[in-house]
PDB file of C-alpha atoms in Angstrom:
ATOM      1  CA  MET D   1      13.001 -91.880 -36.852  1.00 58.00           C
ATOM      2  CA  GLU D   2      14.006 -89.026 -39.110  1.00 63.00           C
ATOM      3  CA  PHE D   3      11.468 -86.754 -40.787  1.00 62.00           C
ATOM      4  CA  GLU D   4      11.097 -87.379 -44.543  1.00 67.00           C
ATOM      5  CA  PRO D   5       9.538 -84.598 -46.700  1.00 64.00           C
ATOM      6  CA  VAL D   6       8.616 -87.040 -49.504  1.00 66.00           C
ATOM      7  CA  GLU D   7       6.399 -88.990 -47.113  1.00 70.00           C
ATOM      8  CA  MET D   8       4.815 -85.712 -46.058  1.00 67.00           C
ATOM      9  CA  ALA D   9       3.792 -84.990 -49.662  1.00 67.00           C
ATOM     10  CA  GLU D  10       2.241 -88.466 -49.909  1.00 71.00           C
ATOM     11  CA  THR D  11       0.377 -87.891 -46.642  1.00 68.00           C
ATOM     12  CA  ILE D  12      -1.052 -84.615 -47.916  1.00 66.00           C
ATOM     13  CA  GLU D  13      -2.099 -86.240 -51.205  1.00 68.00           C
ATOM     14  CA  ARG D  14      -3.892 -89.061 -49.370  1.00 69.00           C
ATOM     15  CA  ASN D  15      -5.766 -86.622 -47.134  1.00 60.00           C
ATOM     16  CA  GLY D  16      -6.662 -84.007 -49.738  1.00 57.00           C
ATOM     17  CA  ALA D  17      -4.545 -80.880 -49.735  1.00 52.00           C
ATOM     18  CA  GLY D  18      -6.220 -77.783 -48.378  1.00 52.00           C
ATOM     19  CA  ASP D  19      -9.043 -79.109 -46.257  1.00 60.00           C
ATOM     20  CA  SER D  20      -7.785 -81.921 -44.028  1.00 80.00           C
ATOM     21  CA  LEU D  21      -5.092 -80.417 -41.809  1.00 87.00           C
ATOM     22  CA  ILE D  22      -6.141 -82.505 -38.818  1.00 90.00           C
ATOM     23  CA  SER D  23      -5.994 -85.717 -40.881  1.00 86.00           C
ATOM     24  CA  VAL D  24      -2.506 -84.847 -42.103  1.00 88.00           C
ATOM     25  CA  LEU D  25      -1.320 -84.047 -38.574  1.00 91.00           C
ATOM     26  CA  GLU D  26      -2.866 -87.266 -37.242  1.00 90.00           C
ATOM     27  CA  GLU D  27      -0.982 -89.320 -39.811  1.00 87.00           C
ATOM     28  CA  VAL D  28       2.300 -87.529 -39.101  1.00 88.00           C
ATOM     29  CA  GLN D  29       1.742 -88.005 -35.346  1.00 89.00           C
ATOM     30  CA  ALA D  30       1.080 -91.729 -35.866  1.00 86.00           C
ATOM     31  CA  ARG D  31       4.289 -92.156 -37.856  1.00 85.00           C
ATOM     32  CA  TYR D  32       6.702 -90.110 -35.754  1.00 88.00           C
ATOM     33  CA  ARG D  33       4.860 -90.189 -32.389  1.00 88.00           C
ATOM     34  CA  TYR D  34       4.999 -86.384 -32.371  1.00 92.00           C
ATOM     35  CA  LEU D  35       4.749 -83.466 -34.803  1.00 93.00           C
ATOM     36  CA  PRO D  36       8.221 -82.463 -35.978  1.00 92.00           C
ATOM     37  CA  ARG D  37       8.560 -78.727 -36.581  1.00 92.00           C
ATOM     38  CA  GLU D  38       9.608 -79.408 -40.179  1.00 90.00           C
ATOM     39  CA  ALA D  39       6.408 -81.390 -40.767  1.00 89.00           C
ATOM     40  CA  MET D  40       4.231 -78.557 -39.480  1.00 92.00           C
ATOM     41  CA  ILE D  41       6.069 -76.041 -41.679  1.00 92.00           C
ATOM     42  CA  LEU D  42       5.699 -78.229 -44.782  1.00 88.00           C
ATOM     43  CA  ALA D  43       2.065 -79.012 -44.037  1.00 88.00           C
ATOM     44  CA  GLY D  44       1.306 -75.324 -43.819  1.00 90.00           C
ATOM     45  CA  GLU D  45       3.212 -74.473 -46.996  1.00 87.00           C
ATOM     46  CA  TRP D  46       1.827 -77.314 -49.091  1.00 84.00           C
ATOM     47  CA  MET D  47      -1.730 -76.920 -47.835  1.00 84.00           C
ATOM     48  CA  GLY D  48      -1.785 -73.121 -47.996  1.00 88.00           C
ATOM     49  CA  VAL D  49      -2.376 -72.788 -44.256  1.00 90.00           C
ATOM     50  CA  PRO D  50      -0.447 -70.246 -42.165  1.00 95.00           C
ATOM     51  CA  LEU D  51       2.043 -71.829 -39.757  1.00 95.00           C
ATOM     52  CA  SER D  52       0.288 -70.040 -36.889  1.00 95.00           C
ATOM     53  CA  GLN D  53      -2.912 -71.946 -37.728  1.00 94.00           C
ATOM     54  CA  VAL D  54      -1.058 -75.276 -37.977  1.00 94.00           C
ATOM     55  CA  TYR D  55       0.537 -74.592 -34.590  1.00 95.00           C
ATOM     56  CA  SER D  56      -2.828 -73.560 -33.155  1.00 95.00           C
ATOM     57  CA  VAL D  57      -4.403 -76.876 -34.192  1.00 94.00           C
ATOM     58  CA  ALA D  58      -1.377 -78.862 -32.992  1.00 95.00           C
ATOM     59  CA  THR D  59      -1.470 -77.277 -29.546  1.00 93.00           C
ATOM     60  CA  PHE D  60      -5.261 -77.229 -29.138  1.00 94.00           C
ATOM     61  CA  TYR D  61      -5.790 -80.992 -29.352  1.00 90.00           C
ATOM     62  CA  HIS D  62      -4.335 -83.129 -26.574  1.00 82.00           C
ATOM     63  CA  ALA D  63      -3.755 -85.993 -29.031  1.00 84.00           C
ATOM     64  CA  PHE D  64      -0.949 -84.024 -30.677  1.00 92.00           C
ATOM     65  CA  SER D  65       2.504 -83.623 -29.200  1.00 92.00           C
ATOM     66  CA  LEU D  66       5.309 -81.265 -30.162  1.00 93.00           C
ATOM     67  CA  VAL D  67       7.912 -83.429 -28.420  1.00 91.00           C
ATOM     68  CA  PRO D  68       8.789 -87.077 -29.119  1.00 90.00           C
ATOM     69  CA  ARG D  69       6.604 -89.589 -27.292  1.00 91.00           C
ATOM     70  CA  GLY D  70       7.142 -93.213 -26.436  1.00 91.00           C
ATOM     71  CA  LYS D  71       5.838 -96.172 -28.400  1.00 87.00           C
ATOM     72  CA  HIS D  72       3.706 -96.971 -25.376  1.00 88.00           C
ATOM     73  CA  THR D  73       1.649 -94.612 -23.249  1.00 91.00           C
ATOM     74  CA  VAL D  74       0.953 -95.197 -19.561  1.00 93.00           C
ATOM     75  CA  CYS D  75      -1.729 -92.895 -18.180  1.00 95.00           C
ATOM     76  CA  VAL D  76      -2.689 -92.632 -14.510  1.00 96.00           C
ATOM     77  CA  CYS D  77      -6.025 -91.186 -13.430  1.00 96.00           C
ATOM     78  CA  THR D  78      -5.539 -88.698 -10.606  1.00 96.00           C
ATOM     79  CA  GLY D  79      -9.190 -87.691 -10.262  1.00 95.00           C
ATOM     80  CA  THR D  80     -10.784 -87.532  -6.828  1.00 95.00           C
ATOM     81  CA  ALA D  81     -12.034 -91.132  -6.675  1.00 95.00           C
ATOM     82  CA  CYS D  82      -8.714 -92.536  -7.883  1.00 95.00           C
ATOM     83  CA  HIS D  83      -6.741 -90.134  -5.692  1.00 96.00           C
ATOM     84  CA  VAL D  84      -8.463 -91.221  -2.465  1.00 96.00           C
ATOM     85  CA  ARG D  85      -7.935 -94.873  -3.434  1.00 96.00           C
ATOM     86  CA  GLY D  86      -4.173 -94.561  -3.853  1.00 95.00           C
ATOM     87  CA  ALA D  87      -3.436 -93.114  -7.306  1.00 96.00           C
ATOM     88  CA  VAL D  88      -0.546 -91.058  -5.903  1.00 96.00           C
ATOM     89  CA  GLN D  89       1.228 -94.190  -4.671  1.00 96.00           C
ATOM     90  CA  VAL D  90       0.578 -95.941  -7.999  1.00 97.00           C
ATOM     91  CA  LEU D  91       1.992 -92.949  -9.868  1.00 97.00           C
ATOM     92  CA  ASP D  92       5.046 -92.859  -7.586  1.00 96.00           C
ATOM     93  CA  ARG D  93       5.709 -96.537  -8.283  1.00 95.00           C
ATOM     94  CA  LEU D  94       5.365 -95.998 -12.039  1.00 95.00           C
ATOM     95  CA  GLU D  95       7.746 -93.033 -11.907  1.00 95.00           C
ATOM     96  CA  THR D  96      10.308 -95.185 -10.096  1.00 94.00           C
ATOM     97  CA  SER D  97       9.829 -98.238 -12.314  1.00 91.00           C
ATOM     98  CA  LEU D  98       9.969 -96.340 -15.609  1.00 92.00           C
ATOM     99  CA  GLN D  99      12.401 -93.689 -14.351  1.00 94.00           C
ATOM    100  CA  VAL D 100      10.335 -90.855 -15.793  1.00 95.00           C
ATOM    101  CA  LYS D 101       8.096 -88.100 -14.441  1.00 96.00           C
ATOM    102  CA  PRO D 102       4.534 -87.449 -15.678  1.00 95.00           C
ATOM    103  CA  GLY D 103       4.601 -85.737 -19.051  1.00 92.00           C
ATOM    104  CA  GLY D 104       7.971 -87.292 -19.821  1.00 94.00           C
ATOM    105  CA  THR D 105       9.229 -90.027 -22.082  1.00 94.00           C
ATOM    106  CA  THR D 106      11.813 -92.650 -21.179  1.00 92.00           C
ATOM    107  CA  ARG D 107      15.279 -92.233 -22.676  1.00 92.00           C
ATOM    108  CA  ASP D 108      14.779 -95.230 -24.946  1.00 89.00           C
ATOM    109  CA  ARG D 109      11.495 -93.669 -26.174  1.00 89.00           C
ATOM    110  CA  GLN D 110       9.551 -96.772 -25.248  1.00 88.00           C
ATOM    111  CA  PHE D 111       7.208 -95.193 -22.664  1.00 92.00           C
ATOM    112  CA  THR D 112       5.489 -91.883 -22.061  1.00 94.00           C
ATOM    113  CA  LEU D 113       3.957 -91.400 -18.617  1.00 95.00           C
ATOM    114  CA  GLU D 114       0.913 -89.138 -18.324  1.00 94.00           C
ATOM    115  CA  THR D 115      -1.718 -88.212 -15.800  1.00 95.00           C
ATOM    116  CA  VAL D 116      -5.328 -87.298 -16.455  1.00 93.00           C
ATOM    117  CA  ASN D 117      -7.879 -85.681 -14.149  1.00 93.00           C
ATOM    118  CA  CYS D 118     -10.629 -88.227 -14.766  1.00 92.00           C
ATOM    119  CA  LEU D 119     -11.224 -91.220 -16.999  1.00 92.00           C
ATOM    120  CA  GLY D 120     -14.883 -91.601 -16.070  1.00 92.00           C
ATOM    121  CA  CYS D 121     -14.595 -95.036 -14.511  1.00 93.00           C
ATOM    122  CA  CYS D 122     -14.436 -93.994 -10.878  1.00 93.00           C
ATOM    123  CA  ALA D 123     -15.724 -97.289  -9.494  1.00 94.00           C
ATOM    124  CA  LEU D 124     -12.599 -99.024 -10.857  1.00 94.00           C
ATOM    125  CA  GLY D 125     -10.144 -96.579  -9.270  1.00 91.00           C
ATOM    126  CA  PRO D 126      -7.319 -96.182  -9.151  1.00 96.00           C
ATOM    127  CA  VAL D 127      -7.085 -96.680 -12.899  1.00 96.00           C
ATOM    128  CA  VAL D 128      -4.050 -96.922 -15.159  1.00 96.00           C
ATOM    129  CA  VAL D 129      -4.385 -97.043 -18.943  1.00 95.00           C
ATOM    130  CA  LEU D 130      -1.619 -98.805 -20.866  1.00 92.00           C
ATOM    131  CA  ASP D 131      -1.884 -98.258 -24.622  1.00 87.00           C
ATOM    132  CA  GLY D 132      -5.640 -97.828 -24.393  1.00 88.00           C
ATOM    133  CA  GLU D 133      -6.257-100.832 -22.133  1.00 91.00           C
ATOM    134  CA  TYR D 134      -7.803 -99.937 -18.771  1.00 95.00           C
ATOM    135  CA  GLU D 135      -6.387-101.540 -15.648  1.00 94.00           C
ATOM    136  CA  GLY D 136      -8.691-100.963 -12.688  1.00 95.00           C
ATOM    137  CA  GLN D 137      -8.117-101.281  -8.952  1.00 96.00           C
ATOM    138  CA  MET D 138      -4.408-100.718  -9.510  1.00 96.00           C
ATOM    139  CA  THR D 139      -2.092-100.902  -6.526  1.00 95.00           C
ATOM    140  CA  PRO D 140       1.610-100.128  -6.179  1.00 93.00           C
ATOM    141  CA  LYS D 141       2.179-103.882  -5.930  1.00 92.00           C
ATOM    142  CA  LYS D 142       0.355-104.526  -9.252  1.00 93.00           C
ATOM    143  CA  VAL D 143       2.426-101.838 -10.984  1.00 91.00           C
ATOM    144  CA  GLY D 144       5.396-104.215 -11.171  1.00 88.00           C
ATOM    145  CA  ASP D 145       3.435-106.763 -13.194  1.00 90.00           C
ATOM    146  CA  LEU D 146       1.993-104.033 -15.409  1.00 88.00           C
ATOM    147  CA  VAL D 147       5.463-102.629 -16.135  1.00 85.00           C
ATOM    148  CA  LYS D 148       6.881-106.099 -16.835  1.00 86.00           C
ATOM    149  CA  ARG D 149       4.043-106.772 -19.267  1.00 84.00           C
ATOM    150  CA  ALA D 150       4.570-103.398 -20.921  1.00 79.00           C
ATOM    151  CA  ILE D 151       8.306-104.041 -21.282  1.00 79.00           C
ATOM    152  CA  ARG D 152       7.624-107.467 -22.822  1.00 83.00           C
ATOM    153  CA  GLN D 153       5.246-105.758 -25.261  1.00 75.00           C
ATOM    154  CA  ALA D 154       7.887-103.129 -26.070  1.00 70.00           C
ATOM    155  CA  GLU D 155      10.546-105.790 -26.683  1.00 77.00           C
ATOM    156  CA  SER D 156       8.269-107.725 -29.026  1.00 76.00           C
ATOM    157  CA  ASP D 157       7.332-104.613 -31.037  1.00 68.00           C
ATOM    158  CA  PRO D 158       9.041-104.150 -34.389  1.00 62.00           C
TER     159      PRO D 158
END
């Protein structure tokens, strides 16, 4: 999806120029699945915020990405409880199934694979989160079904 400056102006208007940088960046991130450089430059110019401050906000919050992300996010907990229960094997299976390493996005931009140190649900470990839905007691064998379901979801998305 190509960046459109006119939409950026509308986004800034909706969020109140000058005092809602995070809201503007959130909306841009939701539309493009990352923060295009051009969008950060325009946001700074139109809102009267130095580019260094825009970049600082964009890199401080984990929710923002400076590189394109997939429509769907698969996150594997690698915290201690999940690790000892097989998270490494689950992650390996996901890497093989999706053909992407953690922190990467598939070529078709359907999936981004991430790891996190702890999700706070240790009793369910190992845990995988697919688009915000927690899947506990994940095993390498269950990964196949999870990936198939995710691919079906991706194919049915507009």
